[in-house]
Structures are given as C-alpha cells and as structure tokens.
CSV table of C-alpha atoms in Angstrom, one decimal:
chain,number,residue,atom,x,y,z
A,1,MET,CA,68.7,-31.1,-102.3
A,2,ALA,CA,66.1,-34.5,-102.9
A,3,THR,CA,68.0,-36.6,-105.2
A,4,LYS,CA,65.2,-38.6,-105.9
A,5,ASN,CA,61.3,-37.8,-107.4
A,6,LEU,CA,59.1,-37.7,-104.2
A,7,SER,CA,56.4,-39.1,-106.2
A,8,GLU,CA,57.9,-42.0,-107.3
A,9,TYR,CA,57.5,-45.3,-104.9
A,10,ASN,CA,56.7,-48.9,-105.1
A,11,THR,CA,53.1,-49.3,-105.2
A,12,ALA,CA,53.1,-52.9,-104.3
A,13,GLN,CA,54.8,-52.2,-100.9
A,14,VAL,CA,51.8,-49.9,-99.8
A,15,PRO,CA,49.0,-51.4,-97.6
A,16,ASP,CA,45.4,-51.0,-98.8
A,17,ALA,CA,43.6,-47.9,-97.1
A,18,SER,CA,40.4,-48.4,-97.5
A,19,ASN,CA,39.6,-49.2,-94.1
A,20,MET,CA,41.9,-46.2,-92.8
A,21,ILE,CA,40.8,-42.4,-91.7
A,22,PHE,CA,43.5,-39.7,-92.1
A,23,GLY,CA,43.5,-36.2,-91.0
A,24,ILE,CA,45.4,-33.6,-92.9
A,25,VAL,CA,46.4,-30.2,-91.2
A,26,VAL,CA,47.4,-28.1,-93.8
A,27,ALA,CA,48.9,-24.3,-93.2
A,28,GLU,CA,47.4,-21.6,-95.0
A,29,TRP,CA,50.7,-19.5,-95.4
A,30,ASN,CA,52.3,-20.0,-98.9
A,31,PRO,CA,49.0,-21.3,-100.6
A,32,GLU,CA,50.6,-22.1,-103.8
A,33,ILE,CA,52.7,-24.8,-102.3
A,34,THR,CA,50.5,-25.9,-99.5
A,35,ASP,CA,47.5,-26.3,-102.1
A,36,ALA,CA,49.6,-28.4,-104.5
A,37,LEU,CA,50.9,-30.7,-101.2
A,38,LEU,CA,47.3,-31.4,-100.1
A,39,GLN,CA,46.1,-32.2,-103.8
A,40,GLY,CA,48.8,-34.7,-104.2
A,41,CYS,CA,48.5,-36.2,-100.8
A,42,VAL,CA,44.7,-36.6,-101.2
A,43,SER,CA,44.9,-38.1,-104.6
A,44,THR,CA,47.7,-40.6,-103.2
A,45,LEU,CA,45.2,-41.7,-100.4
A,46,GLU,CA,42.6,-42.1,-102.5
A,47,ARG,CA,44.8,-44.0,-105.2
A,48,HIS,CA,45.3,-46.8,-102.3
A,49,GLY,CA,42.0,-46.9,-101.5
A,50,ALA,CA,41.2,-44.4,-99.1
A,51,LEU,CA,37.4,-43.3,-99.2
A,52,PRO,CA,37.0,-39.4,-99.7
A,53,GLU,CA,34.6,-39.2,-96.5
A,54,ASN,CA,37.5,-40.7,-94.6
A,55,ILE,CA,40.0,-38.0,-95.6
A,56,HIS,CA,39.4,-35.0,-93.1
A,57,VAL,CA,41.2,-31.9,-93.9
A,58,LYS,CA,41.6,-28.7,-91.5
A,59,THR,CA,43.6,-25.6,-92.1
A,60,VAL,CA,45.6,-23.5,-89.6
A,61,PRO,CA,47.1,-20.1,-90.2
A,62,GLY,CA,50.8,-21.2,-90.5
A,63,SER,CA,53.2,-23.6,-90.2
A,64,PHE,CA,53.9,-23.1,-86.5
A,65,GLU,CA,50.3,-24.0,-85.8
A,66,LEU,CA,50.7,-27.2,-87.4
A,67,ILE,CA,51.6,-28.5,-84.4
A,68,TYR,CA,48.4,-27.5,-82.4
A,69,GLY,CA,46.5,-28.9,-85.3
A,70,ALA,CA,48.1,-32.2,-85.3
A,71,HIS,CA,47.8,-32.7,-81.4
A,72,GLN,CA,44.0,-32.2,-81.4
A,73,MET,CA,43.3,-34.4,-84.2
A,74,THR,CA,45.5,-37.1,-82.4
A,75,LEU,CA,43.5,-36.9,-79.0
A,76,ASN,CA,39.6,-36.1,-80.8
A,77,ASP,CA,39.1,-37.8,-84.0
A,78,GLY,CA,40.0,-41.5,-84.1
A,79,TYR,CA,42.6,-41.2,-87.0
A,80,ASP,CA,44.8,-43.9,-88.4
A,81,ALA,CA,47.4,-41.3,-89.0
A,82,VAL,CA,47.6,-37.7,-89.0
A,83,ILE,CA,49.4,-35.6,-92.0
A,84,VAL,CA,50.9,-32.2,-91.5
A,85,LEU,CA,51.8,-30.2,-94.9
A,86,GLY,CA,53.3,-26.6,-94.7
A,87,SER,CA,55.8,-24.4,-96.7
A,88,VAL,CA,58.4,-22.4,-94.8
A,89,ILE,CA,60.9,-20.4,-97.3
A,90,ARG,CA,63.8,-18.8,-96.2
A,91,GLY,CA,63.8,-14.9,-95.9
A,92,GLU,CA,66.1,-12.3,-94.6
A,93,THR,CA,65.6,-13.0,-90.8
A,94,PRO,CA,66.4,-15.9,-88.6
A,95,HIS,CA,62.3,-16.6,-88.7
A,96,PHE,CA,63.0,-19.6,-90.7
A,97,ASP,CA,65.2,-21.4,-88.6
A,98,TYR,CA,63.3,-20.7,-85.5
A,99,ILE,CA,59.8,-21.9,-87.4
A,100,CYS,CA,61.5,-25.2,-88.7
A,101,GLN,CA,63.2,-26.2,-85.5
A,102,GLY,CA,60.0,-25.3,-83.5
A,103,VAL,CA,57.7,-27.4,-85.8
A,104,THR,CA,60.4,-30.3,-86.3
A,105,ALA,CA,60.6,-30.4,-82.4
A,106,GLY,CA,56.8,-30.3,-82.1
A,107,ILE,CA,56.2,-33.2,-84.6
A,108,ALA,CA,58.6,-35.4,-82.9
A,109,ARG,CA,57.2,-35.0,-79.7
A,110,LEU,CA,53.7,-35.9,-80.9
A,111,ASN,CA,55.3,-38.9,-82.5
A,112,ALA,CA,57.0,-40.0,-79.3
A,113,THR,CA,54.1,-39.3,-77.0
A,114,ASN,CA,51.0,-40.5,-78.9
A,115,ASN,CA,49.9,-44.0,-80.6
A,116,ILE,CA,48.8,-42.3,-83.7
A,117,PRO,CA,51.8,-41.5,-86.2
A,118,VAL,CA,52.0,-37.9,-87.3
A,119,VAL,CA,53.7,-37.6,-90.8
A,120,TYR,CA,56.0,-34.6,-91.3
A,121,GLY,CA,55.1,-32.7,-94.7
A,122,LEU,CA,56.5,-29.4,-93.9
A,123,LEU,CA,59.0,-28.2,-97.0
A,124,THR,CA,61.8,-26.1,-95.7
A,125,THR,CA,63.2,-24.3,-98.8
A,126,ASN,CA,65.7,-21.6,-99.6
A,127,ASP,CA,63.5,-20.1,-102.3
A,128,MET,CA,60.2,-20.5,-103.9
A,129,GLN,CA,61.4,-22.2,-106.9
A,130,GLN,CA,62.7,-25.2,-104.7
A,131,ALA,CA,59.4,-25.2,-102.7
A,132,ARG,CA,57.6,-25.4,-106.6
A,133,ASP,CA,59.9,-28.3,-107.8
A,134,ARG,CA,58.9,-30.1,-104.5
A,135,ALA,CA,55.1,-29.5,-104.4
A,136,GLY,CA,54.4,-31.2,-108.1
A,137,GLY,CA,57.3,-29.8,-110.1
A,138,ARG,CA,60.4,-31.4,-111.3
A,139,LEU,CA,61.1,-33.2,-107.7
A,140,GLY,CA,57.7,-34.4,-107.6
A,141,ASN,CA,55.3,-33.8,-105.0
A,142,LYS,CA,55.8,-33.9,-101.0
A,143,GLY,CA,52.3,-34.4,-100.3
A,144,ASP,CA,52.5,-37.7,-102.3
A,145,GLU,CA,55.2,-39.2,-100.3
A,146,CYS,CA,53.7,-38.3,-97.0
A,147,ALA,CA,50.4,-40.0,-98.1
A,148,VAL,CA,52.6,-43.1,-98.7
A,149,VAL,CA,54.2,-42.8,-95.2
A,150,ALA,CA,51.0,-42.2,-93.5
A,151,ILE,CA,49.5,-45.6,-94.9
A,152,LYS,CA,52.7,-47.5,-93.9
A,153,MET,CA,52.9,-46.0,-90.5
A,154,ALA,CA,49.2,-46.7,-90.1
A,155,LYS,CA,50.0,-50.4,-90.7
A,156,PHE,CA,52.8,-50.5,-88.5
C-alpha cells in the first residue's frame, strides 16, 4: 500500500519544463482510472511550464500495448521523456501477473536500451477502489508523480 500521497512533492526540486516535449501513451482499458491518470499527468506537466502543444498523447488498447507505444515514441518523435499510463486490476486468473510482469520488463528494457527515459505509470492494484485511491483519490494521483519523474529524468 502507498504510504504517502502520490501528488505531494517539493515543487522547488522540479526543473522548468517549458523547453521539453513529452510523449504520453495511455491504455484505453479501465478508462475511469487511465483518464484520471492522464488528467493529473498533463496538468502537472503544464504547471511546471510544459506547453500544451509539446504534450503528445497516444492511446493503445490495453496495458500490454504500452510497451509498443512507448517504443515507437522513443524511435520517432524527439521526445525528452515518454510516460506510460495504465491500470491492471487483479482478477480471478493469472492474467494479472503475466501482464504486470510483461509490462514491467518491457519498460525496463526500453529504459536500458534507449536514450530517452520511459516513465512507468502502470497501476497494479487488487481492486477498483485501490486504483481509484491512486488516480486522484485519497492517495493522490500517480499521473502527477509520473509527470514530475519525467521532468526530472529529462534533465538527468
């Protein structure tokens, strides 16, 4: 369980993002959650100076496809950072484990083999309430956290 609010951070430690270009890949699955993550991410990028025209959003059908979408963005579009946003909620089958492990390994591989940081914004929760709590609910918004990480990694 998260022990802190995902939306709380020291704004003085976040670089200016006015000259940065961001790619965001969002899974369409669990749209109640992923739309909230996207909203938090975009508003936080803009709050730190990113221009709306420098924030490019693409959607993919599900969380496993985040890997492909992020990879294409690292190859083609001159982004300073790419952010992936998705939500996988545990069900009755091992599907949850395979998807979570696959996406995690895929994003790790992209970070190890590319010159552009890919920020991991996949919520992996046991139930819908846990996802809501982390997508603008009582534990803040993982999208906010991912935006801050992207700005910091772009300046790394």
